[in-house]
Coordinates of C-alpha atoms in Angstrom, one line a residue:
M1490 CA 4.1 -7.1 -24.6
R1491 CA 4.4 -6.1 -28.7
R1492 CA 2.0 -8.0 -30.9
A1493 CA 5.4 -9.2 -32.3
G1494 CA 5.9 -11.3 -29.6
T1495 CA 2.3 -13.6 -29.6
A1496 CA 3.7 -16.8 -30.8
L1497 CA 6.0 -16.8 -28.1
L1498 CA 3.1 -15.6 -25.3
A1499 CA 0.9 -18.5 -26.9
A1500 CA 2.9 -21.3 -25.3
C1501 CA 2.0 -19.9 -22.3
A1502 CA -1.0 -18.0 -22.4
A1503 CA -4.2 -17.6 -23.8
V1504 CA -5.7 -15.3 -26.6
V1505 CA -9.2 -14.9 -27.4
T1506 CA -10.9 -13.1 -29.9
L1507 CA -14.5 -12.2 -30.7
T1508 CA -15.8 -9.7 -33.4
S1509 CA -19.3 -8.3 -34.4
V1510 CA -20.7 -8.5 -30.9
A1511 CA -22.6 -5.3 -30.6
A1512 CA -25.7 -5.9 -32.6
A1513 CA -26.4 -9.2 -31.7
P1514 CA -25.5 -12.1 -29.2
A1515 CA -22.4 -13.7 -30.9
P1516 CA -21.0 -17.2 -30.0
G1517 CA -17.5 -16.2 -30.2
R1518 CA -14.4 -18.2 -30.7
G1519 CA -11.3 -18.6 -29.0
R1520 CA -7.8 -20.7 -28.5
D1521 CA -5.6 -21.3 -25.8
G1522 CA -2.9 -23.6 -24.5
G1523 CA -5.1 -25.4 -22.4
G1524 CA -7.9 -25.7 -24.6
G1525 CA -10.0 -23.2 -23.2
G1526 CA -12.3 -20.7 -25.2
L1527 CA -14.6 -17.6 -25.4
G1528 CA -18.1 -18.1 -24.5
P1529 CA -21.2 -15.8 -25.8
C1530 CA -21.7 -12.4 -25.6
T1531 CA -25.1 -11.5 -24.9
G1532 CA -27.5 -8.4 -25.0
T1533 CA -27.0 -4.9 -26.7
A1534 CA -27.4 -2.5 -23.8
P1535 CA -25.5 -3.6 -22.0
V1536 CA -23.2 -6.3 -24.0
V1537 CA -22.2 -8.5 -21.5
C1538 CA -19.5 -11.0 -22.4
H1539 CA -17.8 -14.2 -20.8
L1540 CA -14.3 -14.8 -21.7
D1541 CA -13.6 -18.7 -20.5
V1542 CA -9.9 -18.1 -19.4
A1543 CA -7.6 -19.2 -16.5
P1544 CA -6.6 -16.8 -13.5
G1545 CA -4.0 -14.2 -14.7
T1546 CA -3.4 -11.0 -15.8
Y1547 CA -5.2 -10.1 -19.3
R1548 CA -4.5 -7.3 -21.8
V1549 CA -8.0 -6.7 -23.3
R1550 CA -8.3 -4.5 -26.5
V1551 CA -11.4 -3.1 -27.5
R1552 CA -13.0 -1.7 -30.7
L1553 CA -16.1 0.5 -30.0
G1554 CA -18.4 1.8 -32.6
G1555 CA -18.1 2.0 -36.2
G1556 CA -21.3 1.3 -37.2
P1557 CA -23.8 3.8 -38.4
Q1558 CA -24.9 5.1 -34.9
A1559 CA -23.0 7.3 -32.7
G1560 CA -22.2 5.3 -29.4
S1561 CA -21.5 6.1 -25.6
T1562 CA -19.6 3.0 -24.0
S1563 CA -18.3 2.2 -20.7
V1564 CA -16.9 -1.2 -19.3
T1565 CA -16.7 -2.5 -16.0
A1566 CA -15.0 -6.1 -15.1
E1567 CA -15.4 -8.6 -13.0
A1568 CA -16.6 -7.4 -9.6
R1569 CA -18.3 -3.9 -10.7
R1570 CA -14.5 -3.0 -11.7
T1571 CA -14.6 0.1 -14.2
M1572 CA -12.0 -0.4 -16.7
L1573 CA -13.2 2.6 -18.8
A1574 CA -15.0 5.5 -18.4
E1575 CA -18.0 6.1 -20.7
T1576 CA -16.3 6.8 -24.0
P1577 CA -18.2 8.3 -27.1
N1578 CA -18.0 7.5 -30.6
A1579 CA -19.4 9.4 -33.8
A1580 CA -21.7 7.7 -36.2
G1581 CA -19.2 5.8 -38.3
E1582 CA -16.2 6.5 -36.0
T1583 CA -14.0 3.4 -34.7
V1584 CA -12.5 4.2 -30.8
R1585 CA -9.9 1.6 -29.8
R1586 CA -8.9 1.4 -26.4
A1587 CA -6.8 -1.4 -24.1
F1588 CA -6.9 -2.1 -20.3
T1589 CA -5.6 -4.9 -17.9
V1590 CA -7.4 -7.3 -15.7
D1591 CA -6.4 -9.1 -12.9
V1592 CA -8.4 -12.3 -12.9
R1593 CA -8.4 -14.2 -9.9
D1594 CA -10.4 -16.3 -7.6
P1595 CA -12.4 -14.7 -5.7
E1596 CA -13.0 -11.9 -8.2
G1597 CA -13.8 -9.5 -6.1
E1598 CA -13.1 -8.8 -2.2
P1599 CA -10.7 -11.8 -0.8
T1600 CA -13.3 -12.9 2.1
G1601 CA -16.4 -12.5 0.1
A1602 CA -18.1 -14.9 -2.7
T1603 CA -15.9 -16.7 -5.5
G1604 CA -18.1 -15.2 -8.3
S1605 CA -17.9 -16.9 -12.0
P1606 CA -14.7 -18.5 -13.1
G1607 CA -12.9 -16.8 -16.3
L1608 CA -13.2 -13.2 -17.4
D1609 CA -16.5 -10.9 -17.3
L1610 CA -16.8 -8.0 -19.1
T1611 CA -19.8 -5.4 -19.1
F1612 CA -20.0 -2.7 -21.8
G1613 CA -22.3 -0.2 -20.5
G1614 CA -23.1 3.7 -20.9
A1615 CA -25.7 5.6 -22.7
A1616 CA -25.6 3.5 -26.1
P1617 CA -23.0 0.8 -26.0
R1618 CA -21.4 0.1 -29.4
L1619 CA -18.6 -2.8 -29.5
A1620 CA -17.3 -3.8 -32.5
S1621 CA -14.8 -6.4 -31.4
L1622 CA -12.4 -7.5 -28.3
E1623 CA -9.5 -9.4 -27.8
A1624 CA -7.9 -10.8 -24.4
V1625 CA -4.2 -11.6 -24.2
R1626 CA -2.6 -13.0 -21.0
V1627 CA 0.4 -10.8 -20.4
R1628 CA 2.8 -9.8 -17.5
T1629 CA 2.5 -6.3 -16.5
P1630 CA 3.8 -4.2 -13.8
Q1631 CA 1.3 -4.6 -11.2
L1632 CA -0.2 -1.7 -8.2
L1633 CA -1.4 -3.9 -5.4
L1634 CA -3.8 -2.8 -2.9
A1635 CA -4.1 -3.5 0.9
G1636 CA -7.2 -1.9 2.7
D1637 CA -10.5 -1.4 4.1
S1638 CA -14.2 -1.2 2.7
T1639 CA -13.3 2.2 1.7
V1640 CA -11.0 0.8 -1.3
C1641 CA -12.3 -2.5 -2.1
D1642 CA -14.2 -3.6 -4.8
Q1643 CA -17.5 -3.7 -3.6
A1644 CA -19.8 -6.3 -4.4
S1645 CA -23.0 -4.4 -4.5
A1646 CA -23.8 -0.8 -5.8
P1647 CA -24.1 1.7 -4.3
Y1648 CA -21.1 0.7 -2.4
T1649 CA -17.9 1.4 -4.1
G1650 CA -14.3 1.7 -2.9
W1651 CA -11.6 3.9 -4.7
G1652 CA -9.7 1.0 -5.9
Q1653 CA -12.7 -0.3 -7.6
Q1654 CA -12.5 3.0 -9.3
L1655 CA -8.9 3.3 -10.2
P1656 CA -8.2 0.9 -13.3
Q1657 CA -10.5 3.3 -15.6
Y1658 CA -7.5 6.2 -15.0
L1659 CA -4.5 3.8 -16.1
S1660 CA -3.1 2.4 -19.5
D1661 CA -2.8 -1.4 -20.2
R1662 CA 1.1 -1.0 -19.3
I1663 CA 0.1 -1.7 -15.5
S1664 CA -2.9 -3.5 -13.8
V1665 CA -4.6 -3.3 -10.4
S1666 CA -4.8 -6.5 -8.1
N1667 CA -7.2 -5.1 -5.1
Y1668 CA -6.9 -7.0 -2.0
A1669 CA -8.6 -4.7 0.1
D1670 CA -11.7 -6.3 2.1
S1671 CA -14.1 -4.9 4.0
G1672 CA -14.1 -4.8 7.8
E1673 CA -10.4 -5.2 8.2
S1674 CA -8.3 -3.5 10.6
S1675 CA -4.2 -3.4 10.5
Q1676 CA -4.1 -6.5 12.4
S1677 CA -6.8 -9.0 11.0
F1678 CA -5.5 -7.7 7.2
R1679 CA -1.8 -8.9 8.1
D1680 CA -3.1 -12.1 10.1
N1681 CA -5.8 -13.5 7.4
P1682 CA -3.9 -15.9 5.2
A1683 CA -6.6 -14.9 2.1
L1684 CA -5.3 -11.0 2.7
F1685 CA -1.8 -9.7 3.0
P1686 CA -0.2 -13.3 2.9
A1687 CA -1.8 -13.9 -0.2
L1688 CA -0.6 -10.3 -1.6
R1689 CA 2.6 -10.8 -0.5
A1690 CA 2.6 -13.9 -2.6
R1691 CA 1.8 -11.7 -5.7
I1692 CA 4.5 -9.2 -5.5
R1693 CA 7.2 -9.1 -8.2
P1694 CA 10.2 -6.8 -8.0
G1695 CA 9.3 -3.6 -8.6
D1696 CA 5.3 -3.6 -8.0
L1697 CA 3.6 -0.8 -6.0
V1698 CA 1.9 -1.9 -2.8
L1699 CA -0.5 0.6 -1.5
V1700 CA -1.3 0.3 2.4
Q1701 CA -4.6 2.1 3.8
L1702 CA -5.9 0.7 6.8
A1703 CA -6.9 2.7 9.5
H1704 CA -11.0 2.9 9.3
N1705 CA -11.5 -0.4 11.6
D1706 CA -8.2 0.3 13.9
K1707 CA -11.2 1.5 16.3
Q1708 CA -9.5 0.0 19.4
T1709 CA -5.9 -0.5 18.1
D1710 CA -3.1 1.0 20.5
R1711 CA -0.2 3.0 19.1
D1712 CA 2.5 0.7 19.5
T1713 CA 0.6 -2.4 17.8
Y1714 CA -0.9 0.0 14.9
R1715 CA 2.9 1.3 13.9
A1716 CA 4.4 -2.2 14.3
N1717 CA 1.5 -3.8 11.9
L1718 CA 2.2 -1.1 9.4
R1719 CA 6.0 -1.3 9.6
A1720 CA 5.8 -5.0 9.4
M1721 CA 3.6 -5.1 6.3
V1722 CA 6.0 -2.4 4.5
E1723 CA 9.1 -4.5 5.6
D1724 CA 7.6 -8.0 4.5
V1725 CA 6.7 -5.7 0.8
R1726 CA 10.4 -4.7 0.3
A1727 CA 11.9 -8.4 1.4
E1728 CA 9.7 -9.2 -2.0
G1729 CA 11.1 -6.4 -3.9
G1730 CA 8.1 -4.3 -4.1
R1731 CA 7.7 -0.6 -3.3
P1732 CA 5.5 0.1 -0.2
V1733 CA 3.4 3.5 -0.2
L1734 CA 1.5 4.2 3.0
V1735 CA -1.7 6.1 2.3
T1736 CA -3.8 7.8 5.0
P1737 CA -7.5 7.1 5.3
I1738 CA -10.2 8.5 3.3
V1739 CA -11.7 11.2 5.6
R1740 CA -15.5 10.4 7.0
R1741 CA -18.0 13.4 6.1
W1742 CA -18.5 14.4 9.4
F1743 CA -18.4 18.3 9.8
N1744 CA -18.4 20.9 12.7
A1745 CA -21.0 23.6 13.0
D1746 CA -18.0 25.9 11.3
G1747 CA -18.5 23.7 8.3
T1748 CA -14.8 22.3 8.8
L1749 CA -14.0 18.5 9.3
D1750 CA -11.6 19.4 12.2
N1751 CA -12.8 16.8 14.6
G1752 CA -11.7 13.0 15.4
T1753 CA -14.3 11.5 13.8
A1754 CA -13.9 12.4 10.6
L1755 CA -10.0 12.8 10.8
L1756 CA -9.9 9.1 11.9
V1757 CA -8.7 9.5 15.5
N1758 CA -9.7 6.3 17.1
G1759 CA -11.4 5.5 20.4
L1760 CA -8.2 5.2 22.3
G1761 CA -6.9 8.8 21.2
V1762 CA -4.6 7.4 18.4
D1763 CA -4.7 10.3 15.7
L1764 CA -4.4 7.1 12.9
P1765 CA -3.1 9.5 10.0
A1766 CA -0.5 11.2 11.9
E1767 CA 1.0 8.0 13.0
I1768 CA 1.1 7.0 9.4
R1769 CA 2.6 10.3 8.2
A1770 CA 5.2 9.7 11.0
L1771 CA 6.0 6.2 9.9
S1772 CA 6.5 7.5 6.4
G1773 CA 9.2 9.1 7.4
E1774 CA 11.0 6.9 9.7
L1775 CA 11.2 4.2 6.9
R1776 CA 11.3 6.5 4.1
T1777 CA 8.4 5.2 2.6
P1778 CA 6.2 7.2 -0.1
L1779 CA 3.2 8.5 1.2
V1780 CA -0.2 9.7 0.2
D1781 CA -1.9 11.6 2.2
L1782 CA -5.6 10.9 1.1
T1783 CA -6.8 12.5 4.5
A1784 CA -5.7 16.0 3.7
L1785 CA -6.8 15.6 0.0
T1786 CA -10.2 14.4 1.0
R1787 CA -10.7 16.9 3.4
A1788 CA -9.9 19.3 1.5
R1789 CA -12.3 18.1 -1.2
V1790 CA -15.3 17.5 1.1
E1791 CA -14.7 21.0 2.9
E1792 CA -14.7 22.5 -0.7
L1793 CA -18.0 21.1 -1.4
G1794 CA -19.5 21.7 1.8
P1795 CA -22.0 20.0 3.8
E1796 CA -24.6 19.8 1.3
G1797 CA -22.7 19.1 -1.9
S1798 CA -20.3 16.7 -0.2
K1799 CA -23.4 14.6 0.2
A1800 CA -22.9 13.3 -3.2
L1801 CA -19.3 12.2 -2.8
Y1802 CA -20.5 9.5 0.2
L1803 CA -24.0 7.1 0.5
Y1804 CA -25.6 9.8 2.7
D1805 CA -28.6 10.5 0.4
E1806 CA -29.0 6.6 0.2
K1807 CA -27.5 5.0 3.1
R1808 CA -27.1 8.2 5.8
D1809 CA -23.6 6.6 5.3
N1810 CA -20.6 9.3 6.2
T1811 CA -17.9 6.9 5.7
H1812 CA -18.4 4.7 2.3
T1813 CA -18.3 6.2 -1.0
S1814 CA -20.9 6.6 -4.0
A1815 CA -19.2 5.7 -7.6
R1816 CA -18.6 9.5 -7.9
G1817 CA -16.9 10.0 -4.3
A1818 CA -14.6 6.6 -5.4
S1819 CA -13.8 7.9 -8.8
E1820 CA -12.9 11.5 -7.6
Y1821 CA -10.7 10.0 -4.7
A1822 CA -9.1 7.3 -6.7
A1823 CA -7.9 10.3 -9.2
L1824 CA -6.6 12.0 -6.2
V1825 CA -4.6 8.8 -5.1
L1826 CA -3.1 8.5 -8.8
G1827 CA -2.6 12.3 -8.9
E1828 CA -0.2 11.9 -5.9
L1829 CA 1.6 8.7 -7.4
R1830 CA 2.2 10.6 -10.6
G1831 CA 3.5 13.5 -8.8
Q1832 CA 6.0 11.6 -6.7
G1833 CA 7.2 9.6 -10.0
L1834 CA 5.8 6.2 -8.7
V1835 CA 3.5 6.1 -12.1
P1836 CA 5.0 6.6 -15.3
D1837 CA 2.8 8.7 -17.4
R1838 CA 2.8 6.1 -20.1
A1839 CA 1.0 3.9 -17.6
V1840 CA -1.9 6.7 -17.2
R1841 CA -4.7 6.9 -19.7

């Protein structure tokens, strides 16, 4: 929304502003229709800011730098969502950036801890330099995510879902609402009121809804699996949304020849159901866009090989060949966005 529309927006949404916070904690000031305000920013490296706002979608505008020292600043929001990759500024240079944040309760995984009310922003990086910030409640197109632990907003490092890293690649013209949740199968995600039903209630006409569910369908039979995905596609369309089926990221499970050509890596479940193949087939039958993330991540893992690919997963930290590191999640989020952009599902103006 243009700044010229702020007078209209103020009647129904919050506007909070804070200036000159990088050098020291600042109490800030704010105003909104409900009498809310902006809590203090504290610290210098990182700078942590709390905005006392109601749930909703907020466009955050920040000024970085402007002082006598060079800086390098990254931004995370709420449950460790990466909103801005490390951004340098030269001494005396001011850099302006904007992004949108989905503020909701719970702020991370839908079945996880509630978190704190309002909007929390952390300005980190090698040398964070926050000069000012403003948050305005807005209504933007949404990109909603249905998925498992490989997608979700993971609460604790080093675990990182690709949905958690996706916002850093997007402009303030679109918001990411991540309803992915650890341990969920296609059936449990569909059935739990906090998951697909809550996501469905958020869908507005034209919104994208990405569905990646397979890792926990270890004993789901073919007919049930297809029925669950079909039902979610149909429900998204009933709300005017645009469903996108996403095949799961591969497990880092190599054959002796350095390939991932095995059922463990490629998500063939315990009943012999080739889950990515079923997703591909269903995409064609339902004429639903497909992001073949299985194929994309397989190519990347095989390219790096058994040793280099360890950095994409939590092998060194946890001997975990399923869950991704921050680097892996960032790379896989970029692959997803590349496919969405290539298919014309996300316009160029929505990409940073």
